[in-house]
Amino acid sequence: MKNVFHKVLLFLTVSVLVFSSLGTAQVSASTPFTDVSSSDKEIIYLYERGFINGTSKTTYSPAAPVTREQAATMIGRALGYDGAPTKTSFPDVKANGYSSGYIQEAVKNGIITGDSDGTFRPLDTMTRGEMAFLLSRAFNLLKTSSVYFTDVKVNTNANSQYTAINKIATFGITNGTGGGKYSPNLAVNRKDFAAFVARGLNPDFRVVFQNAKIEEMTVTTNDLNVRKGPGTNHASIGKVHTGAKVEVYGYNGTWVYGKSGNLTGYISMDYLAKAGEVKRIVVIDPGHGGNDPGAVANGLQEKDVNLDVSKRINTLLQGKGISVLMTRTTDVFISLDDRASFGVRNGADAFVSIHANAAGSSVSGSETFYSASTDQRSADSKQLATFIQNRLYKAMDHPNRGVKDAQFRVINSNPLPAALVELGFLTNSSDAQKLASNTYKDRAAKAVADGIEDYYNWKQSR
Ligand SMILES: [Zn+2]
């Protein structure tokens, strides 16, 4: 299998090379430059069209920085300007120099501007930031997109450097210098500038921009706005909800710029949790439901008790700033596997299943289960079960049957720290009477909610 796979890979590699050289068309791979190789397709492309010259008869000097007059000349030739030397409005551009005609026409077309002091600085090095202005105007680029570079300050003003860089990245002229950066203050070299001009002229050379994902965060509240800019004064473009993942591309104060679902924009970090950070999003799973009533005794159906107490837990937890995801809020049947995977599918970080017990009529008390194993999840599950149980039996004024290991499916096949709570025995008249009363249902709910809060506080303090 391995050898076959390698052959396939090799074949693919060769095919890509063949097709890409066909795709960029009519590249004869010949320049007189000893410092340009056949893989420098953009330089060859521009040379063959007479848009660029070497720094000597046999050298192109690809690593040398581009001066502002060289840049203006290359762009001018690419756009078909008449480059006949002429007098310009700049005192520091010689009328008889090779670049004067291109500079003058570029100024006339609004592609370049001089300095505020009226000079052009023809021999100064061009930065990547200046290049963005030049190219966005030269190719008349209007479209912007959700492109984001971590080292370019956000300024959505039409004439900002941010907007110019966004336009050329959106068009496929640049994909940055790596790691989510654009490096606006870096000098452009002659090889890169040739690549940028070639990409502006010919779609075959263009690159696909992808925002660099720095990290993934999780939304910890419902109805969280995704905004056009980093602040509540910016318009909302949509909302995200508890458990949603956010692919983070960059930071702006207490805001992140990133993508969640089909929304890309700014989201307040106050409502996002980092990977590994305690999110305080818990699943409350009311056991049974629909055609599965669970235990039935003393006029009570377990599925109803479970749902009633779960709703009370939900209300109490929200008052504590803990987000709750309910597996059901009505009398419906849900499979055990759907319950077990529900939390991880929806971005939660703990799971608590609510049940009531059945046995002989003399047996009473509460107990909480976790699934024992050697991993961290199991250790966390035991803590979660213990924090809940330590409060529950006291609140219910009945026997403490303890924290126990059991391989119930909703907790042992659950990827999250998980506990299964047995509130009391419906088959015991005293327990049943309590679970029928609002007072004890509130007390049970408060005990479970407080236990969950204890767990998160413990988890966060570690
Ligand atoms: Zn049950």
Coordinates of C-alpha atoms and ligand atoms in Angstrom, one line a residue:
M1 CA 0.0 0.0 0.0
K2 CA 2.7 2.4 0.9
N3 CA 4.6 2.1 -2.4
V4 CA 1.5 2.6 -4.4
F5 CA 0.6 5.6 -2.4
H6 CA 4.0 7.1 -3.0
K7 CA 3.7 6.5 -6.8
V8 CA 0.3 8.2 -6.8
L9 CA 1.8 11.2 -4.9
L10 CA 4.7 11.4 -7.3
F11 CA 2.4 11.3 -10.3
L12 CA 0.3 14.1 -8.8
T13 CA 3.3 16.2 -8.2
V14 CA 4.5 15.8 -11.7
S15 CA 1.0 16.5 -13.1
V16 CA 0.7 19.7 -11.1
L17 CA 4.0 21.0 -12.4
V18 CA 3.1 20.2 -16.0
F19 CA -0.3 21.7 -15.8
S20 CA 0.8 24.8 -13.9
S21 CA 3.4 25.6 -16.5
L22 CA 0.8 25.1 -19.2
G23 CA -1.6 27.3 -17.2
T24 CA 0.7 30.3 -17.0
A25 CA 1.1 30.0 -20.8
Q26 CA 3.7 30.9 -23.3
V27 CA 6.5 31.0 -20.8
S28 CA 9.6 30.2 -22.8
A29 CA 11.7 30.3 -19.6
S30 CA 14.4 32.4 -21.2
T31 CA 15.7 35.7 -20.1
P32 CA 19.3 36.9 -20.4
F33 CA 19.5 37.1 -16.6
T34 CA 21.8 34.7 -14.9
D35 CA 20.1 35.4 -11.5
V36 CA 16.6 34.5 -12.7
S37 CA 15.6 30.8 -12.9
S38 CA 12.9 29.1 -15.0
S39 CA 10.7 29.0 -11.9
D40 CA 10.6 32.8 -11.7
K41 CA 7.6 32.8 -14.0
E42 CA 6.3 36.2 -13.1
I43 CA 9.7 37.8 -13.9
I44 CA 9.9 35.9 -17.2
Y45 CA 6.2 36.9 -18.0
L46 CA 6.9 40.6 -17.4
Y47 CA 10.2 40.5 -19.2
E48 CA 8.8 38.9 -22.4
R49 CA 6.2 41.6 -22.5
G50 CA 8.8 44.4 -22.2
F51 CA 7.5 45.6 -18.8
I52 CA 10.7 45.1 -16.9
N53 CA 14.4 45.4 -17.6
G54 CA 17.4 44.1 -15.7
T55 CA 19.8 46.0 -13.5
S56 CA 22.4 45.1 -16.1
K57 CA 22.4 43.2 -19.4
T58 CA 22.8 39.9 -17.5
T59 CA 21.3 40.6 -14.1
Y60 CA 17.8 41.3 -12.7
S61 CA 18.9 41.5 -9.0
P62 CA 15.7 39.9 -7.7
A63 CA 16.6 40.5 -4.0
A64 CA 17.4 44.2 -4.5
P65 CA 14.8 46.6 -3.1
V66 CA 12.5 48.4 -5.5
T67 CA 12.9 52.1 -5.7
R68 CA 9.8 54.3 -6.1
E69 CA 10.8 55.3 -9.6
Q70 CA 11.4 51.7 -10.6
A71 CA 7.9 50.8 -9.3
A72 CA 6.3 53.7 -11.2
T73 CA 8.1 52.6 -14.3
M74 CA 7.1 49.0 -14.1
I75 CA 3.5 49.8 -13.4
G76 CA 3.5 52.4 -16.2
R77 CA 4.8 49.9 -18.8
A78 CA 2.3 47.2 -17.6
L79 CA -0.6 49.7 -18.0
G80 CA 0.7 50.7 -21.4
Y81 CA 1.6 54.3 -20.6
D82 CA 3.6 56.4 -23.0
G83 CA 6.8 56.7 -21.0
A84 CA 8.5 59.4 -23.1
P85 CA 10.6 61.5 -20.7
T86 CA 9.0 64.7 -19.7
K87 CA 9.0 67.4 -17.1
T88 CA 7.1 66.5 -13.9
S89 CA 5.7 68.4 -11.1
F90 CA 8.4 67.0 -8.8
P91 CA 11.6 69.0 -8.4
D92 CA 13.5 65.8 -7.5
V93 CA 12.5 63.9 -10.7
K94 CA 14.9 64.6 -13.6
A95 CA 12.9 65.5 -16.8
N96 CA 15.3 63.5 -19.0
G97 CA 15.4 60.4 -16.6
Y98 CA 14.0 57.0 -17.7
S99 CA 11.1 57.2 -15.2
S100 CA 9.9 60.8 -15.6
G101 CA 7.3 60.1 -18.3
Y102 CA 5.8 57.1 -16.3
I103 CA 5.8 59.1 -13.1
Q104 CA 4.0 62.1 -14.7
E105 CA 1.4 59.9 -16.3
A106 CA 0.8 57.9 -13.1
V107 CA 0.3 61.2 -11.2
K108 CA -2.1 62.3 -13.9
N109 CA -4.1 59.1 -13.5
G110 CA -4.2 59.4 -9.7
I111 CA -2.1 56.3 -9.2
I112 CA 0.7 57.9 -7.3
T113 CA 1.0 61.0 -5.2
G114 CA 4.1 62.7 -4.0
D115 CA 5.1 63.6 -0.5
S116 CA 3.3 66.4 1.3
D117 CA 6.4 68.6 0.7
G118 CA 5.9 68.2 -3.0
T119 CA 8.8 65.8 -3.7
F120 CA 8.6 62.3 -5.1
R121 CA 11.7 60.7 -3.5
P122 CA 12.4 58.6 -6.7
L123 CA 15.4 56.7 -5.2
D124 CA 13.7 55.8 -1.9
T125 CA 12.8 52.2 -1.3
M126 CA 9.2 51.3 -1.7
T127 CA 7.5 49.7 1.3
R128 CA 4.9 46.9 1.1
G129 CA 2.4 49.4 2.5
E130 CA 3.1 52.0 -0.3
M131 CA 3.0 49.2 -2.8
A132 CA -0.6 48.3 -1.7
F133 CA -1.7 51.9 -2.5
L134 CA 0.0 51.9 -5.8
L135 CA -1.3 48.5 -7.0
S136 CA -4.9 49.0 -5.7
R137 CA -5.1 52.3 -7.7
A138 CA -3.2 51.0 -10.8
F139 CA -5.5 48.0 -11.2
N140 CA -8.5 50.0 -10.0
L141 CA -9.4 47.5 -7.3
L142 CA -12.7 48.3 -5.5
K143 CA -13.6 45.1 -3.7
T144 CA -12.8 44.5 -0.1
S145 CA -13.5 41.3 1.9
S146 CA -13.0 39.7 5.3
V147 CA -9.2 39.6 4.8
Y148 CA -7.4 40.3 8.0
F149 CA -3.7 40.8 8.8
T150 CA -2.6 41.0 12.4
D151 CA -0.1 43.8 11.8
V152 CA -2.3 46.2 9.9
K153 CA -4.4 48.5 12.0
V154 CA -8.1 48.4 11.2
N155 CA -9.2 51.6 9.5
T156 CA -12.2 51.1 7.1
N157 CA -11.7 54.6 5.7
A158 CA -11.7 54.3 1.8
N159 CA -8.2 55.9 1.6
S160 CA -6.5 54.0 4.4
Q161 CA -3.6 51.7 4.1
Y162 CA -5.8 49.0 5.7
T163 CA -8.3 49.3 2.8
A164 CA -5.5 49.3 0.1
I165 CA -4.0 46.2 1.6
N166 CA -7.4 44.5 1.9
K167 CA -8.1 45.3 -1.8
I168 CA -4.9 43.8 -3.1
A169 CA -5.3 40.7 -0.9
T170 CA -8.9 40.3 -1.9
F171 CA -7.9 40.5 -5.6
G172 CA -5.2 37.7 -5.1
I173 CA -2.1 39.9 -5.4
T174 CA -0.8 39.0 -2.0
N175 CA -1.4 36.5 0.8
G176 CA 0.9 38.2 3.3
T177 CA 4.3 37.4 4.6
G178 CA 3.1 34.4 6.7
G179 CA 1.6 33.8 10.1
G180 CA -1.3 36.2 9.4
K181 CA 1.1 39.2 8.8
Y182 CA 1.4 41.6 5.9
S183 CA 4.6 43.4 7.1
P184 CA 3.6 46.9 5.7
N185 CA 6.9 48.5 6.6
L186 CA 9.1 46.0 4.9
A187 CA 10.8 47.0 1.7
V188 CA 9.6 45.3 -1.5
N189 CA 12.2 43.5 -3.5
R190 CA 12.3 43.3 -7.2
K191 CA 11.3 39.7 -7.4
D192 CA 8.2 40.3 -5.1
F193 CA 7.2 43.4 -7.0
A194 CA 7.3 41.5 -10.3
A195 CA 5.1 38.8 -8.7
F196 CA 2.6 41.4 -7.6
V197 CA 2.4 43.2 -10.9
A198 CA 2.1 39.8 -12.8
R199 CA -0.8 38.8 -10.4
G200 CA -2.5 42.1 -11.1
L201 CA -2.3 41.5 -14.8
N202 CA -2.9 37.8 -15.2
P203 CA -5.3 35.7 -13.1
D204 CA -3.1 32.6 -13.6
F205 CA -0.6 34.0 -11.2
R206 CA -3.0 35.1 -8.5
V207 CA -3.0 33.6 -5.0
V208 CA -5.9 32.6 -2.8
F209 CA -6.0 34.5 0.4
Q210 CA -6.9 32.6 3.5
N211 CA -7.1 34.3 6.9
A212 CA -4.6 32.6 9.2
K213 CA -6.3 30.9 12.1
I214 CA -4.6 31.8 15.3
E215 CA -6.8 29.9 17.7
E216 CA -10.3 28.7 18.2
M217 CA -12.6 30.1 20.9
T218 CA -16.0 29.1 22.1
V219 CA -19.0 31.4 22.5
T220 CA -20.3 31.3 26.1
T221 CA -23.6 33.2 25.8
N222 CA -26.6 33.4 23.6
D223 CA -27.5 36.2 21.1
L224 CA -23.9 37.5 21.0
N225 CA -23.4 40.1 18.3
V226 CA -20.9 39.8 15.5
R227 CA -20.1 43.4 14.5
K228 CA -18.6 45.3 11.6
G229 CA -15.9 46.8 13.8
P230 CA -14.3 46.4 17.2
G231 CA -16.8 48.1 19.5
T232 CA -20.5 48.2 20.4
N233 CA -20.9 51.4 18.3
H234 CA -20.4 49.3 15.2
A235 CA -23.4 47.7 13.5
S236 CA -24.2 44.0 14.1
I237 CA -24.1 41.7 11.1
G238 CA -25.6 38.7 13.0
K239 CA -25.7 36.8 16.2
V240 CA -23.9 33.7 17.5
H241 CA -24.9 31.5 20.4
T242 CA -23.6 29.4 23.3
G243 CA -21.2 26.7 22.2
A244 CA -20.5 28.1 18.7
K245 CA -16.9 28.0 17.6
V246 CA -15.0 31.1 16.6
E247 CA -12.0 30.8 14.3
V248 CA -9.8 33.7 15.5
Y249 CA -7.8 35.7 12.9
G250 CA -6.7 38.6 15.1
Y251 CA -7.2 40.8 18.1
N252 CA -8.2 44.4 18.5
G253 CA -8.2 45.4 22.2
T254 CA -10.9 43.4 23.9
W255 CA -12.3 42.2 20.6
V256 CA -11.4 39.4 18.3
Y257 CA -11.8 39.4 14.6
G258 CA -12.8 36.0 13.3
K259 CA -15.3 33.7 11.7
S260 CA -18.2 31.7 13.2
G261 CA -20.5 29.8 10.9
N262 CA -21.0 32.1 7.9
L263 CA -20.4 35.3 9.9
T264 CA -17.0 37.1 9.8
G265 CA -16.5 40.1 12.0
Y266 CA -15.7 41.4 15.5
I267 CA -16.8 39.6 18.7
S268 CA -16.3 40.8 22.3
M269 CA -13.8 38.6 24.1
D270 CA -15.9 38.9 27.3
Y271 CA -18.1 36.2 25.9
L272 CA -15.6 33.9 24.5
A273 CA -13.6 31.1 26.1
K274 CA -10.2 29.9 25.0
A275 CA -9.4 26.2 24.3
G276 CA -8.8 24.5 27.7
E277 CA -10.3 27.4 29.5
V278 CA -13.3 26.8 31.7
K279 CA -16.3 27.7 29.6
R280 CA -19.1 27.2 32.2
I281 CA -21.4 25.7 29.6
V282 CA -23.2 22.7 31.1
V283 CA -25.6 20.3 29.6
I284 CA -28.6 19.5 31.8
D285 CA -30.1 16.2 30.6
P286 CA -33.6 15.4 32.0
G287 CA -33.6 11.6 31.9
H288 CA -36.3 9.6 29.9
G289 CA -39.2 11.3 28.1
G290 CA -41.8 10.5 25.5
N291 CA -42.8 6.9 25.4
D292 CA -40.1 6.2 28.1
P293 CA -41.6 7.3 31.5
G294 CA -38.7 5.9 33.6
A295 CA -39.7 4.9 37.1
V296 CA -43.4 5.2 37.9
A297 CA -44.6 5.1 41.5
N298 CA -46.7 7.0 44.1
G299 CA -48.5 8.9 41.4
L300 CA -45.3 10.3 39.8
Q301 CA -43.7 9.6 36.5
E302 CA -39.9 10.0 36.6
K303 CA -39.7 11.7 33.2
D304 CA -41.9 14.6 34.5
V305 CA -40.0 15.0 37.8
N306 CA -36.7 15.0 35.9
L307 CA -37.9 17.7 33.5
D308 CA -39.4 19.8 36.2
V309 CA -36.3 19.9 38.4
S310 CA -34.1 20.3 35.3
K311 CA -35.9 23.5 34.3
R312 CA -35.5 24.8 37.8
I313 CA -31.8 24.1 37.6
N314 CA -31.6 25.9 34.3
T315 CA -33.1 29.0 35.8
L316 CA -30.8 29.0 38.8
L317 CA -27.6 28.4 36.7
Q318 CA -28.4 31.3 34.4
G319 CA -28.5 33.5 37.4
K320 CA -25.0 32.4 38.2
G321 CA -23.6 33.2 34.8
I322 CA -23.4 29.6 33.8
S323 CA -24.8 28.8 30.4
V324 CA -27.2 25.8 30.1
L325 CA -27.9 23.6 27.2
M326 CA -30.9 21.3 27.7
T327 CA -31.1 18.0 25.9
R328 CA -34.9 18.3 26.1
T329 CA -37.4 20.9 27.3
T330 CA -40.6 19.0 26.4
D331 CA -41.9 15.4 26.9
V332 CA -39.9 13.8 24.0
F333 CA -37.8 10.7 23.6
I334 CA -34.1 11.1 22.9
S335 CA -31.7 8.2 22.5
L336 CA -28.9 7.7 25.0
D337 CA -26.3 8.2 22.3
D338 CA -27.8 11.5 21.2
R339 CA -27.8 12.6 24.9
A340 CA -24.2 11.5 25.4
S341 CA -22.8 13.3 22.3
F342 CA -25.1 16.4 22.7
G343 CA -22.6 18.3 24.9
V344 CA -19.5 17.9 22.8
R345 CA -21.5 18.6 19.6
N346 CA -22.7 21.9 21.1
G347 CA -19.5 23.2 22.7
A348 CA -20.4 22.5 26.4
D349 CA -17.8 21.5 29.0
A350 CA -19.8 19.5 31.5
F351 CA -22.8 17.2 31.5
V352 CA -25.3 16.4 34.3
S353 CA -28.1 13.9 33.8
I354 CA -31.1 14.2 36.2
H355 CA -33.0 11.1 37.3
A356 CA -35.2 9.7 40.1
N357 CA -34.8 6.2 41.5
A358 CA -36.9 3.1 42.1
A359 CA -36.4 0.2 44.5
G360 CA -38.2 -1.4 47.5
S361 CA -40.5 1.1 49.3
S362 CA -38.2 1.3 52.3
V363 CA -35.2 2.5 50.3
S364 CA -34.7 6.3 50.3
G365 CA -32.0 8.9 49.7
S366 CA -30.0 10.4 46.9
E367 CA -26.9 9.2 45.0
T368 CA -24.8 10.6 42.2
F369 CA -22.9 8.5 39.6
Y370 CA -19.8 9.0 37.5
S371 CA -17.9 6.7 35.2
A372 CA -14.5 5.7 36.7
S373 CA -11.5 5.4 34.5
T374 CA -7.9 6.5 34.6
D375 CA -8.2 9.7 32.6
Q376 CA -8.7 13.4 33.5
R377 CA -12.3 13.3 32.4
S378 CA -13.0 10.7 34.9
A379 CA -11.3 12.6 37.7
D380 CA -13.3 15.7 36.8
S381 CA -16.5 13.6 36.6
K382 CA -15.9 12.3 40.1
Q383 CA -15.4 15.9 41.4
L384 CA -18.6 17.1 39.6
A385 CA -20.6 14.2 41.1
T386 CA -19.1 14.8 44.6
F387 CA -19.8 18.5 44.6
I388 CA -23.4 17.9 43.6
Q389 CA -24.0 14.9 46.0
N390 CA -22.5 16.8 49.0
R391 CA -25.2 19.4 48.7
L392 CA -28.1 17.3 47.5
Y393 CA -28.7 14.9 50.3
K394 CA -28.6 17.8 52.8
A395 CA -31.1 19.8 50.8
M396 CA -33.4 16.8 50.6
D397 CA -33.2 15.9 54.3
H398 CA -32.7 12.2 53.4
P399 CA -29.9 9.5 53.5
N400 CA -26.7 10.1 51.6
R401 CA -26.1 7.1 49.4
G402 CA -22.9 8.6 48.2
V403 CA -20.9 9.0 45.0
K404 CA -20.6 5.8 43.0
D405 CA -19.0 4.5 39.8
A406 CA -21.4 3.2 37.2
Q407 CA -21.1 2.6 33.5
F408 CA -24.3 4.2 32.5
R409 CA -24.2 5.0 28.8
V410 CA -24.9 8.7 29.0
I411 CA -22.0 9.2 31.3
N412 CA -19.5 6.5 30.2
S413 CA -19.6 7.2 26.5
N414 CA -19.7 11.0 27.1
P415 CA -16.5 12.9 26.0
L416 CA -17.2 15.5 28.7
P417 CA -16.9 15.4 32.5
A418 CA -20.3 13.8 33.3
A419 CA -22.5 13.0 36.3
L420 CA -25.8 11.2 36.7
V421 CA -27.9 12.4 39.6
E422 CA -30.6 10.3 41.3
L423 CA -32.7 12.9 43.2
G424 CA -34.5 10.3 45.4
F425 CA -36.7 7.2 45.3
L426 CA -40.2 7.6 43.7
T427 CA -40.9 4.2 45.2
N428 CA -40.4 5.6 48.7
S429 CA -43.4 7.6 50.0
S430 CA -41.3 10.2 51.8
D431 CA -39.0 10.9 48.9
A432 CA -41.9 10.8 46.5
Q433 CA -43.8 13.4 48.6
K434 CA -40.7 15.7 48.5
L435 CA -40.3 15.3 44.8
A436 CA -44.0 16.2 44.3
S437 CA -43.6 19.5 46.3
N438 CA -42.3 22.7 44.9
T439 CA -40.3 23.4 48.0
Y440 CA -38.2 20.3 47.7
K441 CA -38.0 20.5 43.9
D442 CA -36.5 24.0 44.4
R443 CA -34.2 22.7 47.1
A444 CA -33.0 19.8 44.9
A445 CA -32.5 22.2 41.9
K446 CA -30.5 24.6 44.1
A447 CA -28.3 21.8 45.4
V448 CA -27.5 20.6 41.9
A449 CA -27.0 24.2 40.5
D450 CA -24.7 25.1 43.5
G451 CA -22.8 21.8 43.0
I452 CA -22.2 22.6 39.4
E453 CA -21.0 26.1 40.4
D454 CA -18.7 24.5 43.0
Y455 CA -17.3 22.3 40.2
Y456 CA -16.6 25.2 37.9
N457 CA -15.0 27.2 40.6
W458 CA -12.8 24.3 41.6
K459 CA -11.9 23.6 37.9
Q460 CA -11.0 27.3 37.3
S461 CA -8.8 27.5 40.4
R462 CA -6.5 24.7 39.2
Ligands
ZN1 ZN -33.9 7.2 35.3

